[in-house]
CSV table of C-alpha atoms in Angstrom, one decimal:
chain,number,residue,atom,x,y,z
A,1,UNK,CA,27.4,-28.6,24.8
A,2,UNK,CA,24.1,-29.5,22.6
A,3,UNK,CA,21.7,-26.7,22.2
A,4,UNK,CA,18.3,-27.9,24.2
A,5,UNK,CA,16.4,-25.1,22.9
A,6,UNK,CA,15.0,-27.1,20.2
A,7,UNK,CA,13.8,-29.7,22.5
A,8,UNK,CA,11.4,-27.2,24.2
A,9,UNK,CA,7.9,-26.2,22.7
A,10,UNK,CA,5.2,-23.9,24.0
A,11,UNK,CA,3.2,-26.9,25.1
A,12,UNK,CA,6.0,-27.9,27.4
A,13,UNK,CA,6.3,-24.3,29.0
A,14,UNK,CA,2.4,-24.0,29.3
A,15,UNK,CA,2.5,-27.5,31.4
A,16,UNK,CA,5.2,-26.0,33.5
A,17,UNK,CA,3.3,-23.0,33.8
A,18,UNK,CA,0.0,-24.7,34.8
A,19,UNK,CA,2.0,-27.0,37.7
A,20,UNK,CA,3.7,-24.2,38.9
A,21,UNK,CA,0.5,-22.3,39.7
A,22,UNK,CA,-1.7,-25.2,40.4
A,23,UNK,CA,0.5,-27.3,42.4
A,24,UNK,CA,-1.9,-30.3,41.5
A,25,UNK,CA,-1.5,-32.4,38.4
A,26,UNK,CA,-5.5,-32.9,38.1
A,27,UNK,CA,-6.2,-29.4,38.1
A,28,UNK,CA,-3.3,-28.3,35.9
A,29,UNK,CA,-4.3,-30.8,33.3
A,30,UNK,CA,-8.2,-29.7,33.3
A,31,UNK,CA,-6.7,-26.1,33.1
A,32,UNK,CA,-4.6,-26.9,30.0
A,33,UNK,CA,-7.5,-29.1,28.5
A,34,UNK,CA,-5.6,-32.2,28.3
A,35,UNK,CA,-5.8,-35.7,30.3
A,36,UNK,CA,-3.4,-36.4,33.3
A,37,UNK,CA,-1.6,-38.9,31.6
A,38,UNK,CA,-0.7,-36.4,28.7
A,39,UNK,CA,0.4,-33.7,31.2
A,40,UNK,CA,2.6,-36.5,33.1
A,41,UNK,CA,4.2,-37.3,29.8
A,42,UNK,CA,4.8,-33.6,29.2
A,43,UNK,CA,6.3,-33.5,32.7
A,44,UNK,CA,8.4,-36.4,31.9
A,45,UNK,CA,10.1,-34.7,29.0
A,46,UNK,CA,10.5,-31.4,31.1
A,47,UNK,CA,12.5,-33.4,33.6
A,48,UNK,CA,14.7,-34.9,31.1
A,49,UNK,CA,15.6,-31.6,29.4
A,50,UNK,CA,16.4,-29.9,32.7
A,51,UNK,CA,17.8,-33.0,34.5
A,52,UNK,CA,15.7,-32.4,37.4
A,53,UNK,CA,12.7,-33.8,39.0
A,54,UNK,CA,11.0,-30.3,39.1
A,55,UNK,CA,7.9,-31.0,40.8
A,56,UNK,CA,7.7,-33.9,43.4
A,57,UNK,CA,4.5,-35.3,45.1
A,58,UNK,CA,3.5,-34.2,48.3
A,59,UNK,CA,1.0,-36.6,50.4
A,60,UNK,CA,-2.6,-35.2,50.1
A,61,UNK,CA,-1.3,-31.9,48.9
A,62,UNK,CA,-0.3,-32.6,44.9
A,63,UNK,CA,3.0,-31.6,43.8
A,64,UNK,CA,5.5,-29.3,45.1
A,65,UNK,CA,8.4,-27.5,43.0
A,66,UNK,CA,11.8,-27.9,43.5
A,67,UNK,CA,14.5,-25.1,43.8
A,68,UNK,CA,15.3,-25.4,40.3
A,69,UNK,CA,11.6,-25.2,39.2
A,70,UNK,CA,11.3,-22.1,41.4
A,71,UNK,CA,14.5,-20.6,39.7
A,72,UNK,CA,12.9,-21.4,36.2
A,73,UNK,CA,9.6,-20.0,37.1
A,74,UNK,CA,10.8,-16.7,38.2
A,75,UNK,CA,11.5,-16.0,34.7
A,76,UNK,CA,8.7,-18.2,33.0
A,77,UNK,CA,6.2,-15.4,33.2
A,78,UNK,CA,8.3,-12.8,31.1
A,79,UNK,CA,9.1,-15.5,28.5
A,80,UNK,CA,5.6,-16.5,28.2
A,81,UNK,CA,4.3,-13.0,27.8
A,82,UNK,CA,6.8,-12.3,25.0
A,83,UNK,CA,5.6,-15.8,23.2
A,84,UNK,CA,2.0,-14.4,23.6
A,85,UNK,CA,2.8,-10.9,22.0
A,86,UNK,CA,4.8,-12.7,19.6
A,87,UNK,CA,2.1,-15.0,18.1
A,88,UNK,CA,-0.6,-12.8,19.1
A,89,UNK,CA,-2.5,-10.5,16.6
A,90,UNK,CA,-1.0,-7.5,14.8
A,91,UNK,CA,-0.9,-4.5,16.6
A,92,UNK,CA,-3.3,-1.9,16.3
A,93,UNK,CA,-3.1,1.3,14.3
A,94,UNK,CA,-4.4,4.7,15.5
A,95,UNK,CA,-4.1,7.4,12.8
A,96,UNK,CA,-5.0,9.9,15.1
A,97,UNK,CA,-1.9,9.2,17.3
A,98,UNK,CA,0.4,7.8,14.9
A,99,UNK,CA,3.6,10.0,13.3
A,100,UNK,CA,4.1,7.3,10.6
A,101,UNK,CA,5.3,8.4,7.1
A,102,UNK,CA,3.9,7.1,3.8
A,103,UNK,CA,6.0,7.4,0.9
A,104,UNK,CA,3.8,7.3,-2.7
A,105,UNK,CA,5.4,7.4,-6.1
A,106,UNK,CA,3.6,8.7,-8.8
A,107,UNK,CA,4.5,10.5,-12.0
A,108,UNK,CA,3.4,14.1,-12.0
A,109,UNK,CA,0.1,13.4,-14.1
A,110,UNK,CA,-1.3,11.1,-11.4
A,111,UNK,CA,0.3,13.2,-8.8
A,112,UNK,CA,-1.8,16.3,-10.0
A,113,UNK,CA,-4.8,13.9,-10.3
A,114,UNK,CA,-4.9,12.7,-6.6
A,115,UNK,CA,-2.2,14.9,-4.6
A,116,UNK,CA,-4.2,17.9,-4.0
A,117,UNK,CA,-7.4,15.7,-2.4
A,118,UNK,CA,-5.1,12.9,-0.5
A,119,UNK,CA,-3.2,15.6,1.5
A,120,UNK,CA,-6.4,17.4,2.9
A,121,UNK,CA,-8.0,14.0,3.4
A,122,UNK,CA,-4.5,12.9,5.2
A,123,UNK,CA,-4.6,15.7,7.3
A,124,UNK,CA,-8.0,15.6,8.4
A,125,UNK,CA,-7.8,12.2,9.3
A,126,UNK,CA,-4.2,11.9,11.2
A,127,UNK,CA,-2.7,15.3,11.8
A,128,UNK,CA,0.8,13.8,12.6
A,129,UNK,CA,1.4,11.3,9.7
A,130,UNK,CA,3.7,12.5,7.0
A,131,UNK,CA,3.5,11.9,3.5
A,132,UNK,CA,6.0,12.0,0.7
A,133,UNK,CA,5.7,11.8,-3.2
A,134,UNK,CA,8.6,10.6,-5.4
A,135,UNK,CA,9.0,10.0,-8.7
A,136,UNK,CA,9.2,6.3,-9.6
A,137,UNK,CA,12.1,4.8,-11.0
A,138,UNK,CA,10.8,2.0,-13.5
A,139,UNK,CA,14.3,0.1,-13.0
A,140,UNK,CA,13.9,-0.1,-9.2
A,141,UNK,CA,10.8,0.6,-8.0
A,142,UNK,CA,9.8,-3.4,-7.2
A,143,UNK,CA,12.7,-3.7,-5.1
A,144,UNK,CA,11.8,-0.3,-3.3
A,145,UNK,CA,8.6,-1.6,-2.8
A,146,UNK,CA,10.0,-4.9,-1.2
A,147,UNK,CA,12.5,-3.0,1.0
A,148,UNK,CA,9.7,-0.9,2.3
A,149,UNK,CA,11.3,2.4,0.8
A,150,UNK,CA,8.1,3.3,-1.0
A,151,UNK,CA,4.3,2.4,0.3
A,152,UNK,CA,2.6,2.5,-3.0
A,153,UNK,CA,3.1,3.6,-6.8
A,154,UNK,CA,0.3,5.0,-8.5
A,155,UNK,CA,0.5,4.8,-12.5
A,156,UNK,CA,-0.4,2.4,-15.5
A,157,UNK,CA,0.1,-1.2,-14.8
A,158,UNK,CA,3.0,-3.1,-16.6
A,159,UNK,CA,3.3,-6.5,-17.1
A,160,UNK,CA,6.5,-6.8,-14.8
A,161,UNK,CA,4.7,-5.7,-12.1
A,162,UNK,CA,3.1,-9.4,-12.1
A,163,UNK,CA,4.6,-9.9,-8.3
A,164,UNK,CA,3.1,-6.8,-7.0
A,165,UNK,CA,-0.5,-6.4,-5.5
A,166,UNK,CA,-2.6,-4.0,-8.3
A,167,UNK,CA,-6.1,-2.5,-7.9
A,168,UNK,CA,-7.6,0.1,-10.5
A,169,UNK,CA,-8.0,3.3,-8.4
A,170,UNK,CA,-10.2,4.8,-11.6
A,171,UNK,CA,-11.1,4.9,-15.0
A,172,UNK,CA,-10.8,8.3,-16.9
A,173,UNK,CA,-11.8,9.8,-20.3
A,174,UNK,CA,-9.5,11.8,-22.5
A,175,UNK,CA,-10.4,15.6,-23.3
A,176,UNK,CA,-8.9,18.0,-25.4
A,177,UNK,CA,-7.9,21.2,-23.9
A,178,UNK,CA,-7.3,25.0,-25.6
A,179,UNK,CA,-7.0,28.2,-24.0
A,180,UNK,CA,-9.7,30.4,-23.2
A,181,UNK,CA,-10.5,33.0,-26.1
A,182,UNK,CA,-8.9,30.4,-28.6
A,183,UNK,CA,-9.3,31.5,-32.3
A,184,UNK,CA,-11.1,28.8,-33.2
A,185,UNK,CA,-13.9,29.8,-30.8
A,186,UNK,CA,-15.8,27.5,-28.1
A,187,UNK,CA,-17.9,25.4,-30.1
A,188,UNK,CA,-17.3,21.5,-30.1
A,189,UNK,CA,-14.3,20.6,-32.2
A,190,UNK,CA,-14.4,18.9,-35.5
A,191,UNK,CA,-12.3,16.1,-36.8
A,192,UNK,CA,-11.3,18.5,-39.8
A,193,UNK,CA,-10.3,21.2,-37.1
A,194,UNK,CA,-8.4,18.6,-34.9
A,195,UNK,CA,-6.4,17.5,-37.7
A,196,UNK,CA,-5.6,20.9,-39.1
A,197,UNK,CA,-4.4,22.5,-35.5
A,198,UNK,CA,-1.1,22.8,-34.0
A,199,UNK,CA,-0.8,20.1,-31.0
A,200,UNK,CA,1.3,19.8,-28.0
A,201,UNK,CA,2.1,15.9,-27.0
A,202,UNK,CA,3.3,15.2,-23.4
A,203,UNK,CA,6.0,12.7,-23.8
A,204,UNK,CA,7.4,11.0,-20.7
A,205,UNK,CA,10.3,9.8,-22.1
A,206,UNK,CA,11.3,12.7,-23.6
A,207,UNK,CA,11.1,14.2,-27.1
A,208,UNK,CA,8.3,12.0,-28.6
A,209,UNK,CA,5.6,13.1,-31.3
A,210,UNK,CA,3.9,10.4,-31.5
A,211,UNK,CA,1.3,9.0,-28.9
A,212,UNK,CA,-2.4,7.7,-28.1
A,213,UNK,CA,-4.0,10.0,-30.2
A,214,UNK,CA,-1.8,9.4,-33.3
A,215,UNK,CA,-2.8,5.9,-32.8
A,216,UNK,CA,-6.4,6.5,-32.8
A,217,UNK,CA,-5.9,8.9,-35.9
A,218,UNK,CA,-3.9,6.1,-37.6
A,219,UNK,CA,-7.2,4.0,-37.5
A,220,UNK,CA,-9.1,6.7,-39.1
A,221,UNK,CA,-6.5,7.3,-42.0
A,222,UNK,CA,-6.0,10.9,-40.5
A,223,UNK,CA,-3.0,12.7,-38.9
A,224,UNK,CA,-2.2,15.7,-36.7
A,225,UNK,CA,0.6,18.4,-36.4
A,226,UNK,CA,2.3,17.8,-33.0
A,227,UNK,CA,4.8,21.2,-33.3
A,228,UNK,CA,5.9,20.8,-29.1
A,229,UNK,CA,6.7,17.9,-27.3
A,230,UNK,CA,7.2,18.5,-23.4
A,231,UNK,CA,8.2,15.9,-20.8
A,232,UNK,CA,6.2,17.4,-17.8
A,233,UNK,CA,2.4,17.0,-17.4
A,234,UNK,CA,2.7,20.2,-15.3
A,235,UNK,CA,4.2,22.3,-17.9
A,236,UNK,CA,1.3,21.4,-20.3
A,237,UNK,CA,-1.5,23.6,-19.1
A,238,UNK,CA,0.7,26.6,-18.7
A,239,UNK,CA,1.7,26.4,-22.1
A,240,UNK,CA,-1.9,25.7,-23.4
A,241,UNK,CA,-3.0,29.1,-21.3
A,242,UNK,CA,-0.5,31.4,-23.5
A,243,UNK,CA,-0.6,29.5,-26.8
A,244,UNK,CA,-3.1,28.5,-29.6
A,245,UNK,CA,-1.7,24.7,-29.2
A,246,UNK,CA,-4.7,22.0,-28.5
A,247,UNK,CA,-3.7,19.1,-26.0
A,248,UNK,CA,-5.6,15.8,-25.2
A,249,UNK,CA,-5.1,14.4,-21.9
A,250,UNK,CA,-7.2,12.8,-19.1
A,251,UNK,CA,-9.7,14.9,-18.2
A,252,UNK,CA,-9.2,13.9,-14.4
A,253,UNK,CA,-5.8,15.9,-14.8
A,254,UNK,CA,-7.1,18.9,-17.0
A,255,UNK,CA,-9.9,19.9,-14.8
A,256,UNK,CA,-7.6,20.9,-12.4
A,257,UNK,CA,-6.7,23.9,-14.8
A,258,UNK,CA,-9.9,25.0,-15.9
A,259,UNK,CA,-9.3,28.4,-15.0
A,260,UNK,CA,-6.4,28.3,-17.8
A,261,UNK,CA,-8.0,26.3,-20.3
A,262,UNK,CA,-11.3,25.0,-21.7
A,263,UNK,CA,-12.2,21.3,-22.3
A,264,UNK,CA,-13.9,19.6,-25.3
A,265,UNK,CA,-14.6,16.0,-26.4
A,266,UNK,CA,-12.2,14.7,-29.2
A,267,UNK,CA,-13.6,14.2,-32.0
A,268,UNK,CA,-12.3,10.5,-32.2
A,269,UNK,CA,-12.6,7.4,-30.0
A,270,UNK,CA,-9.8,7.5,-27.8
A,271,UNK,CA,-11.0,4.6,-25.2
A,272,UNK,CA,-10.2,5.3,-21.5
A,273,UNK,CA,-7.4,5.5,-19.4
A,274,UNK,CA,-7.1,3.2,-16.4
A,275,UNK,CA,-5.0,4.3,-13.3
A,276,UNK,CA,-3.8,1.4,-10.9
A,277,UNK,CA,-2.4,1.6,-7.5
A,278,UNK,CA,0.3,-1.2,-6.9
A,279,UNK,CA,2.0,-2.2,-3.5
A,280,UNK,CA,4.3,-5.2,-2.5
A,281,UNK,CA,2.4,-8.4,-0.9
A,282,UNK,CA,4.4,-8.0,2.1
A,283,UNK,CA,2.4,-5.0,3.2
A,284,UNK,CA,-1.0,-6.7,2.6
A,285,UNK,CA,-1.8,-7.4,6.2
A,286,UNK,CA,0.0,-4.2,7.8
A,287,UNK,CA,-3.0,-2.2,9.6
A,288,UNK,CA,-1.1,1.1,8.6
A,289,UNK,CA,-0.6,0.4,5.3
A,290,UNK,CA,-4.3,-1.0,5.0
A,291,UNK,CA,-5.6,2.2,6.4
A,292,UNK,CA,-3.4,4.2,3.8
A,293,UNK,CA,-4.4,2.6,0.8
A,294,UNK,CA,-7.9,2.3,1.8
A,295,UNK,CA,-7.8,6.3,2.1
A,296,UNK,CA,-6.0,6.7,-1.3
A,297,UNK,CA,-9.1,4.8,-2.6
A,298,UNK,CA,-11.7,6.5,-0.9
A,299,UNK,CA,-10.4,10.0,-2.5
A,300,UNK,CA,-10.0,8.5,-5.8
A,301,UNK,CA,-13.5,7.1,-5.6
A,302,UNK,CA,-15.1,10.3,-3.9
A,303,UNK,CA,-13.1,13.1,-6.3
A,304,UNK,CA,-14.0,10.7,-9.4
A,305,UNK,CA,-17.6,10.3,-8.7
């Protein structure tokens, strides 16, 4: 038996509903905002689809539904309600009532920059929402965002992120840190002192001894001595606090640890570092996701100002 679903459209169902409720072709047409001939055309199509007259004229009283029309009419309200819900506006999101979980992917540097501010802001706005911080896997991050396993990734933009939506969270400057009571004293550091000191470098790939500082020094024809490389940003301030090493990192990160270290402007032009948030286009219009990313951007703006 052929599938007749393709023959039905919403216009026909609404015409059926109007005729069933109005029992009058003229009033039903006015209700739908169409002409009587147009409504008659829809009724002709409905009769062909269902193999029944559906509505028959009653002298002086409009039209009357057939038993088949009454049987169809019993299920029509629920069907139209589902269709109206299906094509209606997106469901609203109430952060005060929601228990949704958001997953934010970030390496420890941006996680330390933002996490201590995001969590209390989230709890103030929505006590039942949960948040998970995970370390991003560069090989699978796009697929994880597409599947919805991760809601947002925070970090540096990459050329291969072209399919994602990206927006800059903030711009930060580099600062140089040393422990309190460092033998060199607390005066601004000169380029000669900087190059003569021992340095620690954070290498997220592990084991690297050159980075952005070294490339900036190359332009000046200078170099420094990096005697320690660590893979974890979180480890860097702890080592700085108990050694005579220097380390140059984003200021927003290092200011979290001013109880352990004191900060100085580096004696060379390092430029700025930009932190981005990225998410998948499929989540652009989701009310809950929009609320979450607005909260992240608000936290980034307020705590950076």
